[in-house]
Coordinates of C-alpha atoms in Angstrom, one line a residue:
M636 CA -0.1 -0.1 0.0
S637 CA 1.6 3.1 -1.0
E638 CA -0.8 5.9 0.3
L639 CA -3.1 6.9 2.6
S640 CA -7.3 5.2 2.2
F641 CA -10.2 6.6 4.3
P642 CA -12.4 3.5 4.6
F643 CA -15.3 6.0 5.9
D644 CA -15.0 8.6 3.3
R645 CA -16.8 11.7 4.5
Q646 CA -18.7 10.0 6.9
M647 CA -18.3 11.2 10.4
P648 CA -20.4 11.2 13.4
E649 CA -22.0 14.4 14.8
V650 CA -21.8 15.7 18.1
A651 CA -23.0 13.7 20.8
A652 CA -23.2 10.9 18.7
T653 CA -21.5 7.6 18.2
M654 CA -20.1 5.8 14.6
E655 CA -18.9 2.5 14.7
V656 CA -15.7 1.8 12.9
A657 CA -14.3 -1.5 14.5
P658 CA -16.3 -4.0 16.6
G659 CA -17.1 -2.6 19.9
V660 CA -15.4 0.6 19.0
L661 CA -16.9 3.8 18.5
W662 CA -15.9 7.2 17.2
L663 CA -16.9 10.1 19.2
R664 CA -16.2 13.4 17.5
M665 CA -15.9 16.6 20.0
P666 CA -15.7 20.4 19.1
L667 CA -12.9 22.8 19.8
P668 CA -12.5 26.3 20.3
F669 CA -9.6 26.6 18.2
A670 CA -8.0 26.7 14.3
L671 CA -8.4 22.7 14.7
N672 CA -11.9 22.5 15.7
H673 CA -11.9 19.0 16.4
V674 CA -10.8 16.2 18.6
N675 CA -11.2 12.2 18.0
L676 CA -12.6 10.3 21.0
W677 CA -13.1 6.9 21.2
L678 CA -15.5 4.2 23.3
I679 CA -14.7 0.5 23.4
K680 CA -17.0 -1.8 25.1
D681 CA -16.0 -2.8 28.2
G682 CA -18.1 -5.6 29.8
D683 CA -21.2 -3.7 31.0
G684 CA -19.4 -0.4 30.2
W685 CA -17.4 1.6 28.0
C686 CA -13.5 2.4 28.3
A687 CA -13.1 6.2 27.1
I688 CA -10.0 6.5 25.4
D689 CA -9.6 10.4 25.5
T690 CA -11.9 13.1 27.4
G691 CA -11.9 15.9 25.5
L692 CA -11.6 19.7 26.9
T693 CA -13.1 21.4 29.7
W694 CA -15.6 23.4 27.8
D695 CA -19.2 23.5 28.2
P696 CA -20.1 22.0 24.5
I697 CA -18.5 19.1 25.6
K698 CA -19.5 18.5 28.7
E699 CA -23.2 18.9 27.2
A700 CA -22.1 16.1 24.8
W701 CA -21.1 13.5 27.1
E702 CA -24.1 14.2 29.4
K703 CA -26.2 13.2 26.6
L704 CA -23.7 10.1 25.8
L705 CA -23.5 8.7 29.4
Q706 CA -27.2 8.3 29.3
Q707 CA -26.4 5.0 26.8
H708 CA -22.8 4.4 27.5
P709 CA -21.8 4.2 31.2
L710 CA -18.1 4.4 31.5
S711 CA -15.9 1.5 33.1
R712 CA -12.7 3.4 33.0
V713 CA -11.0 6.7 31.1
L714 CA -7.7 6.1 29.4
V715 CA -5.9 8.9 28.3
T716 CA -3.1 9.2 25.5
H717 CA -1.3 12.1 26.6
Y718 CA -1.2 15.5 29.1
H719 CA -2.8 18.1 26.3
P720 CA -6.3 19.5 28.0
D721 CA -8.1 18.4 24.7
H722 CA -7.3 14.6 25.5
I723 CA -7.1 14.6 29.6
G724 CA -9.1 17.8 30.2
L725 CA -12.6 16.4 31.4
S726 CA -10.8 13.1 33.4
G727 CA -11.5 14.6 36.8
W728 CA -15.2 15.6 35.8
L729 CA -15.8 12.8 34.0
E730 CA -14.7 10.3 37.3
Q731 CA -16.8 12.6 39.7
K732 CA -20.2 12.0 37.6
T733 CA -19.3 8.3 36.7
G734 CA -16.5 6.8 39.1
A735 CA -14.1 5.8 36.2
G736 CA -10.8 6.2 37.0
L737 CA -8.0 7.5 35.0
W738 CA -5.3 5.1 33.3
T739 CA -2.2 6.5 31.6
T740 CA 1.7 6.8 32.0
Q741 CA 3.5 8.1 35.1
G742 CA 5.0 10.7 32.6
E743 CA 1.6 12.1 31.7
Y744 CA -0.1 12.1 34.5
T745 CA 3.1 13.9 36.3
G746 CA 3.4 16.2 33.5
A747 CA -0.4 17.4 33.6
L748 CA 0.1 18.0 37.3
C749 CA 3.5 19.7 36.8
F750 CA 1.8 22.3 34.0
A751 CA -1.5 22.5 36.1
E752 CA 0.5 23.7 39.4
E753 CA 3.1 25.4 37.6
A754 CA 5.5 23.5 39.4
G755 CA 9.4 24.8 38.7
S756 CA 10.1 25.5 35.2
Y757 CA 6.7 24.1 34.1
C758 CA 5.3 27.7 34.5
V759 CA 4.5 30.3 32.3
D760 CA 7.5 32.7 33.2
A761 CA 9.9 29.9 32.5
M762 CA 8.3 29.6 28.8
L763 CA 8.4 33.2 28.7
E764 CA 12.3 33.6 29.5
M765 CA 12.8 30.8 26.9
F766 CA 11.1 32.5 24.3
R767 CA 12.6 35.6 25.0
Y768 CA 16.2 34.1 24.9
H769 CA 15.0 32.8 21.4
G770 CA 14.1 36.3 20.2
L771 CA 10.5 36.6 20.6
E772 CA 9.3 40.6 20.8
R773 CA 8.1 42.0 23.6
K774 CA 4.2 42.5 22.6
R775 CA 4.1 38.9 22.0
L776 CA 5.7 38.0 25.4
D777 CA 3.4 40.1 27.3
A778 CA 0.5 38.7 25.4
L779 CA 1.3 35.0 26.6
K780 CA 1.8 36.3 30.0
I781 CA -1.8 38.1 30.0
R782 CA -3.1 34.8 28.7
A783 CA -1.4 33.4 32.1
N784 CA -1.8 29.4 32.6
V785 CA -4.4 28.8 30.0
Y786 CA -3.3 24.8 30.7
R787 CA -5.3 24.6 34.1
Q788 CA -8.2 26.1 32.5
G789 CA -8.6 23.2 30.3
F790 CA -7.9 20.5 33.2
P791 CA -9.3 22.3 36.1
I792 CA -10.2 18.9 37.8
I793 CA -7.0 16.5 38.4
P794 CA -7.8 13.1 39.5
A795 CA -6.3 12.3 42.9
A796 CA -5.0 8.9 41.4
Y797 CA -4.2 7.0 38.5
R798 CA -3.5 3.3 37.0
R799 CA 0.1 3.6 35.5
L800 CA 0.5 1.9 32.4
F801 CA 3.8 0.8 30.8
D802 CA 5.0 0.3 27.0
N803 CA 4.4 -3.2 25.7
Q804 CA 1.7 -3.6 28.3
I805 CA -1.4 -5.9 27.2
V806 CA -4.7 -4.2 28.7
K807 CA -7.5 -6.0 28.5
I808 CA -10.4 -3.9 27.5
G809 CA -13.8 -6.2 27.1
E810 CA -13.2 -8.9 25.0
H811 CA -9.9 -7.9 23.2
D812 CA -6.2 -7.2 24.0
W813 CA -4.4 -3.6 23.5
R814 CA -0.9 -3.0 23.5
V815 CA 0.5 0.1 24.7
I816 CA 3.0 1.7 22.5
I817 CA 4.4 4.9 24.1
G818 CA 5.9 7.1 21.8
Y819 CA 8.0 10.8 22.7
G820 CA 8.4 14.3 21.1
H821 CA 4.9 15.4 21.1
A822 CA 4.6 14.7 25.2
M823 CA 6.3 12.9 28.0
E824 CA 5.1 8.9 27.5
H825 CA 2.1 9.1 24.9
I826 CA 0.3 6.1 24.7
S827 CA -1.5 4.5 21.3
L828 CA -3.3 1.0 21.7
Y829 CA -2.9 -1.4 19.1
S830 CA -5.3 -4.5 18.9
E831 CA -4.2 -7.5 17.1
S832 CA -7.3 -9.0 16.9
L833 CA -8.9 -6.0 15.4
K834 CA -6.4 -4.9 13.7
V835 CA -6.7 -1.3 15.2
L836 CA -4.3 1.4 16.2
I837 CA -5.7 4.0 18.7
S838 CA -2.7 6.4 17.4
G839 CA -3.4 9.6 19.4
D840 CA -1.6 12.4 18.1
M841 CA 1.3 10.4 17.0
L842 CA 0.0 9.6 13.8
L843 CA -2.6 12.1 12.0
P844 CA -3.7 11.8 9.0
S845 CA -3.1 14.9 7.1
I846 CA -1.2 17.4 9.7
S847 CA 2.0 17.1 11.5
T848 CA 1.9 16.6 15.4
N849 CA 2.9 19.5 16.9
I850 CA 6.5 18.8 18.3
P851 CA 7.4 21.3 21.2
V852 CA 10.7 22.3 23.5
I853 CA 9.3 23.0 26.8
A854 CA 11.1 25.2 29.4
A855 CA 11.8 22.4 31.9
N856 CA 13.9 20.7 29.0
P857 CA 15.0 23.7 26.9
R858 CA 18.2 21.8 25.0
G859 CA 16.1 18.7 24.6
N860 CA 15.2 17.1 21.3
P861 CA 12.3 16.3 21.1
L862 CA 11.7 16.1 17.2
Q863 CA 14.7 13.3 17.3
Y864 CA 12.5 11.4 19.8
F865 CA 9.4 11.9 17.8
L866 CA 10.8 10.2 14.4
D867 CA 12.5 7.6 16.3
S868 CA 8.9 6.6 18.0
I869 CA 7.0 6.2 14.8
Q870 CA 9.2 3.8 13.4
R871 CA 7.8 1.6 15.9
Y872 CA 4.5 1.8 13.8
R873 CA 6.1 0.2 10.8
E874 CA 5.9 -3.3 12.7
L875 CA 2.5 -3.1 12.3
P876 CA 0.4 -4.4 9.3
E877 CA 0.2 -2.1 6.6
D878 CA -3.9 -2.7 6.3
T879 CA -4.2 -1.6 10.0
L880 CA -6.8 0.8 10.8
V881 CA -5.6 4.0 12.3
L882 CA -7.9 6.1 14.3
P883 CA -6.1 8.9 15.1
S884 CA -7.1 11.9 17.0
H885 CA -7.6 14.5 14.6
G886 CA -8.3 14.1 11.2
R887 CA -10.6 10.8 9.6
P888 CA -9.6 7.1 10.0
F889 CA -7.1 6.0 7.5
R890 CA -4.9 3.0 6.4
G891 CA -1.5 3.3 5.1
I892 CA 0.6 3.1 8.3
N893 CA 4.0 3.1 6.6
A894 CA 2.8 5.7 3.5
R895 CA 2.1 8.4 6.6
V896 CA 5.2 7.9 8.1
D897 CA 7.2 7.9 4.9
Q898 CA 5.4 11.4 4.6
L899 CA 6.0 12.7 8.0
E900 CA 9.6 12.3 7.5
A901 CA 10.1 13.8 4.6
H902 CA 8.0 16.7 5.9
H903 CA 10.3 17.1 8.9
A904 CA 13.4 16.8 6.5
T905 CA 12.2 19.4 4.0
R906 CA 11.4 22.2 6.8
C907 CA 14.9 21.2 8.3
N908 CA 16.7 22.2 5.0
V909 CA 14.5 25.2 4.7
L910 CA 15.8 26.3 8.3
L911 CA 19.1 25.7 7.2
A912 CA 18.5 28.3 3.8
A913 CA 17.1 30.7 5.8
A914 CA 19.9 30.5 8.4
Q915 CA 23.2 31.3 6.3
S916 CA 23.1 34.4 8.6
P917 CA 22.8 34.0 12.3
K918 CA 19.2 34.5 13.0
T919 CA 17.1 33.7 16.3
A920 CA 13.9 31.3 16.2
C921 CA 11.5 34.1 16.4
E922 CA 13.3 35.7 13.1
L923 CA 12.9 32.0 11.5
L924 CA 9.1 31.5 12.0
P925 CA 8.2 32.8 8.7
A926 CA 10.6 30.3 7.0
L927 CA 9.2 27.1 8.8
F928 CA 5.1 28.1 8.9
D929 CA 3.6 29.1 5.5
R930 CA 0.4 30.6 7.5
D931 CA 0.0 33.2 10.3
V932 CA 1.5 32.6 13.8
T933 CA 1.2 35.6 15.3
D934 CA -1.8 35.6 17.3
T935 CA -0.9 34.5 21.1
H936 CA -2.2 30.9 21.0
Q937 CA -0.5 30.0 17.6
S938 CA 2.7 32.1 18.5
M939 CA 3.6 29.7 21.2
F940 CA 3.0 26.5 19.2
A941 CA 5.1 28.3 16.7
M942 CA 8.2 29.3 18.8
S943 CA 8.3 25.8 20.6
E944 CA 8.1 23.9 17.4
T945 CA 10.9 26.1 15.9
I946 CA 13.3 25.4 18.7
A947 CA 12.8 21.8 18.3
H948 CA 13.8 21.8 15.0
L949 CA 16.9 24.1 15.8
N950 CA 17.8 21.8 18.4
Y951 CA 17.6 18.7 16.4
L952 CA 19.7 20.4 13.4
E953 CA 22.2 21.4 16.6
D954 CA 22.6 18.0 17.7
Q955 CA 23.5 17.1 14.1
G956 CA 26.3 19.4 13.7
R957 CA 24.0 21.4 10.9
L958 CA 23.6 24.4 12.8
K959 CA 25.7 26.3 14.8
R960 CA 24.2 28.2 18.2
I961 CA 25.5 31.9 18.9
E962 CA 24.9 33.5 22.1
E963 CA 25.2 37.1 22.9
E964 CA 23.5 39.7 25.2
G965 CA 21.2 36.6 26.5
I966 CA 19.7 36.2 23.3
A967 CA 20.3 32.8 20.7
R968 CA 21.1 32.9 17.2
F969 CA 21.6 29.9 14.8
V970 CA 23.5 29.8 11.7
A971 CA 24.5 27.2 9.3
A972 CA 27.8 25.0 10.1

């Protein structure tokens, strides 16, 4: 199979409705108040109840959708792929309503706690200092400061405890075994789930069919190399059968894992070459934003993602020896080596 195919064509569930995509596996499509305007959630039949894979953002339209869904789909547990609010945000609220406990990795649970409580360098001020070091101008820094801790707004009720999941662990959900596949780069210990009997991969944000996953550098690990972690992680999906049905967190279910991994590798290779071409003279990450992104990323929400991902590509190229970092007066600039 050399390209992606979409078995459900343009079919997709309405808000607060479900659509079966595999035996005992239901697709939920929840709205988001962002440019990325939806998140896919999944329900897996689990005995007399249902295991929810991800929860959606803490936002009234999603709560209202869950109120309707729960009338026909009582939850047995909630398994969260990663700590971002559109995935973990309503886990505490759902636990309070249904008693369904949270299952996730230690990295995702503790990462969520750190960002929600702004522990150490998991805080807005540390992020702003990292962006200042990489050349972001005062106006956008001030806008991010005013915006404050939006993470906690999206995840206000934090479960007091969780069930820890490990890489390659087999989790029995209803009649089927699901293997945990942990990936890195997009989040701390992102979970994907693979059922061999169903030939289904719930990929979370690690494999999306039409957009590239955001790959951020965070202030707690400013010299980290999440792009390398991500590119290494997605190689594991090549081990799965090519006709595996991939259920992504955004976009439509698809088949064609190898084709999508090839596309993602080519995408990031192209972006790195664009950065190298633009950095023939020393430039900050902020100055390189227009080279890396062909859309407007000047608004507050987009500039946060764009800066963190640009820094990720610069760290990647620096680690490879293809870029050199120059620090002058507390500002970092990068030039092709």
